[in-house]
Amino acid sequence: MTMTSPLQAALPDTGVWTTSCDSPLGPLTLTVRHGALVGLSMENQAHRVAPPEDARIDSDALGGIVTQLDDYFAGRRTSFDVPLALEGTDFQRRVWSELCAIPYGASISYGELARRVGKPGASRAVGQANGRNPVAIIVPCHRVVAGNGGLGGYGGGLDRKKTLLDLERGNRATQTRPVVPHALRP
């Protein structure tokens, strides 16, 4: 269930690797297992996916992902080309897949996301699945907001969610068509 990409050839294909990188949101921790990203979390994030203790630390090996994140934060990238291997229930994976279809710079409500995954009226369940997203930013859970236009929730904190939404809305001119990673397609 791993999405492949040109970056995959550059990632270590055995074992578990991790690194941390700086971002406008604070430090981000990346975890790659067998050539695919399995975790991207922020400091003090709810439901954070921590790398295992035996993970090898190597910033060079994960440099391609870090470069894509740097480009995103600089407004030069609107989508990611990163192999993913996300573990979750079928419902969570449907939600995460649909998150990737939300265009850069846009947002939808939890209710709309529930409708899109075929569960109208399941806004809370969608919100919980959204909150369990193990790869923040790349699987853009920050693009889901409350039905009344408010921010709703965000495992990384509402200040970070606002920062991400403002960044994308300010850079919409370079928008590209969203790509749903193969690993997340139903």
CSV table of N, CA, C and O in Angstrom, one decimal, residues 1 4 11 15-17 28 32 35 67 72 90 92 102 104 116 120 123 127-128 135-137 162-163 180:
chain,number,residue,atom,x,y,z
A,1,MET,N,0.8,-1.2,0.0
A,1,MET,CA,0.0,0.0,0.0
A,1,MET,C,0.9,1.3,0.0
A,1,MET,O,0.5,2.3,0.5
A,4,THR,N,4.4,5.1,-4.9
A,4,THR,CA,5.8,5.2,-5.3
A,4,THR,C,5.9,6.6,-6.0
A,4,THR,O,5.0,7.1,-6.5
A,11,LEU,N,15.0,7.4,-1.0
A,11,LEU,CA,14.8,7.1,0.4
A,11,LEU,C,15.3,5.7,0.8
A,11,LEU,O,15.3,4.8,0.0
A,15,GLY,N,14.5,-0.7,7.0
A,15,GLY,CA,14.5,-0.1,8.3
A,15,GLY,C,13.7,1.1,8.5
A,15,GLY,O,12.9,1.5,7.6
A,16,VAL,N,13.9,1.7,9.6
A,16,VAL,CA,13.1,3.0,10.0
A,16,VAL,C,14.1,4.1,10.2
A,16,VAL,O,15.1,3.9,10.9
A,17,TRP,N,13.8,5.2,9.6
A,17,TRP,CA,14.7,6.4,9.6
A,17,TRP,C,13.9,7.6,10.1
A,17,TRP,O,12.7,7.7,9.8
A,28,LEU,N,9.6,19.9,12.9
A,28,LEU,CA,8.8,18.8,12.4
A,28,LEU,C,9.7,17.5,12.5
A,28,LEU,O,10.9,17.6,12.2
A,32,VAL,N,10.4,7.6,8.2
A,32,VAL,CA,10.3,6.8,7.0
A,32,VAL,C,10.5,5.4,7.4
A,32,VAL,O,11.5,5.0,8.1
A,35,GLY,N,11.2,2.9,2.9
A,35,GLY,CA,11.1,3.8,1.7
A,35,GLY,C,9.8,4.6,1.6
A,35,GLY,O,9.6,5.2,0.5
A,67,THR,N,13.4,19.1,1.6
A,67,THR,CA,13.4,20.1,0.5
A,67,THR,C,12.0,20.4,0.0
A,67,THR,O,11.6,21.6,-0.2
A,72,TYR,N,7.4,24.2,0.0
A,72,TYR,CA,6.0,24.4,0.4
A,72,TYR,C,5.9,25.7,1.2
A,72,TYR,O,5.1,26.6,1.0
A,90,ASP,N,-10.0,1.5,7.4
A,90,ASP,CA,-10.5,1.8,6.0
A,90,ASP,C,-11.2,3.2,6.0
A,90,ASP,O,-11.0,4.0,5.1
A,92,GLN,N,-10.6,5.8,8.1
A,92,GLN,CA,-9.6,6.8,8.2
A,92,GLN,C,-8.9,7.0,6.8
A,92,GLN,O,-8.6,8.1,6.4
A,102,ILE,N,-8.5,18.0,-1.7
A,102,ILE,CA,-8.9,19.4,-1.5
A,102,ILE,C,-7.8,20.3,-2.1
A,102,ILE,O,-6.6,20.2,-1.7
A,104,TYR,N,-5.1,23.1,-3.1
A,104,TYR,CA,-4.3,24.0,-2.4
A,104,TYR,C,-5.0,25.4,-2.3
A,104,TYR,O,-5.5,25.9,-3.2
A,116,ARG,N,-18.5,13.7,1.3
A,116,ARG,CA,-17.6,13.2,0.2
A,116,ARG,C,-17.1,11.8,0.4
A,116,ARG,O,-16.8,11.1,-0.5
A,120,PRO,N,-22.7,11.1,5.1
A,120,PRO,CA,-23.3,12.4,5.6
A,120,PRO,C,-23.8,12.3,7.0
A,120,PRO,O,-24.3,11.3,7.4
A,123,SER,N,-19.9,14.0,10.8
A,123,SER,CA,-18.9,15.1,10.9
A,123,SER,C,-17.9,14.8,12.0
A,123,SER,O,-16.7,15.0,11.9
A,127,GLY,N,-14.0,14.2,11.8
A,127,GLY,CA,-13.1,15.1,12.5
A,127,GLY,C,-12.1,14.2,13.3
A,127,GLY,O,-10.9,14.6,13.4
A,128,GLN,N,-12.5,13.1,13.9
A,128,GLN,CA,-11.6,12.2,14.6
A,128,GLN,C,-10.6,11.6,13.7
A,128,GLN,O,-9.4,11.5,14.0
A,135,VAL,N,0.4,12.1,8.9
A,135,VAL,CA,1.3,12.9,8.1
A,135,VAL,C,0.7,14.3,7.8
A,135,VAL,O,0.2,14.6,6.8
A,136,ALA,N,0.9,15.1,8.9
A,136,ALA,CA,0.3,16.4,8.8
A,136,ALA,C,1.0,17.2,7.6
A,136,ALA,O,2.1,16.8,7.2
A,137,ILE,N,0.4,18.2,7.1
A,137,ILE,CA,0.8,19.1,6.0
A,137,ILE,C,0.8,18.4,4.7
A,137,ILE,O,0.1,18.8,3.8
A,162,LYS,N,-4.1,28.1,11.3
A,162,LYS,CA,-4.3,29.4,10.7
A,162,LYS,C,-3.1,29.8,9.9
A,162,LYS,O,-3.2,30.3,8.8
A,163,THR,N,-1.9,29.5,10.4
A,163,THR,CA,-0.6,29.8,9.6
A,163,THR,C,-0.6,29.1,8.3
A,163,THR,O,-0.3,29.6,7.2
A,180,VAL,N,-4.1,12.7,-5.6
A,180,VAL,CA,-4.4,11.8,-4.5
A,180,VAL,C,-3.3,10.7,-4.6
A,180,VAL,O,-3.2,10.0,-5.6
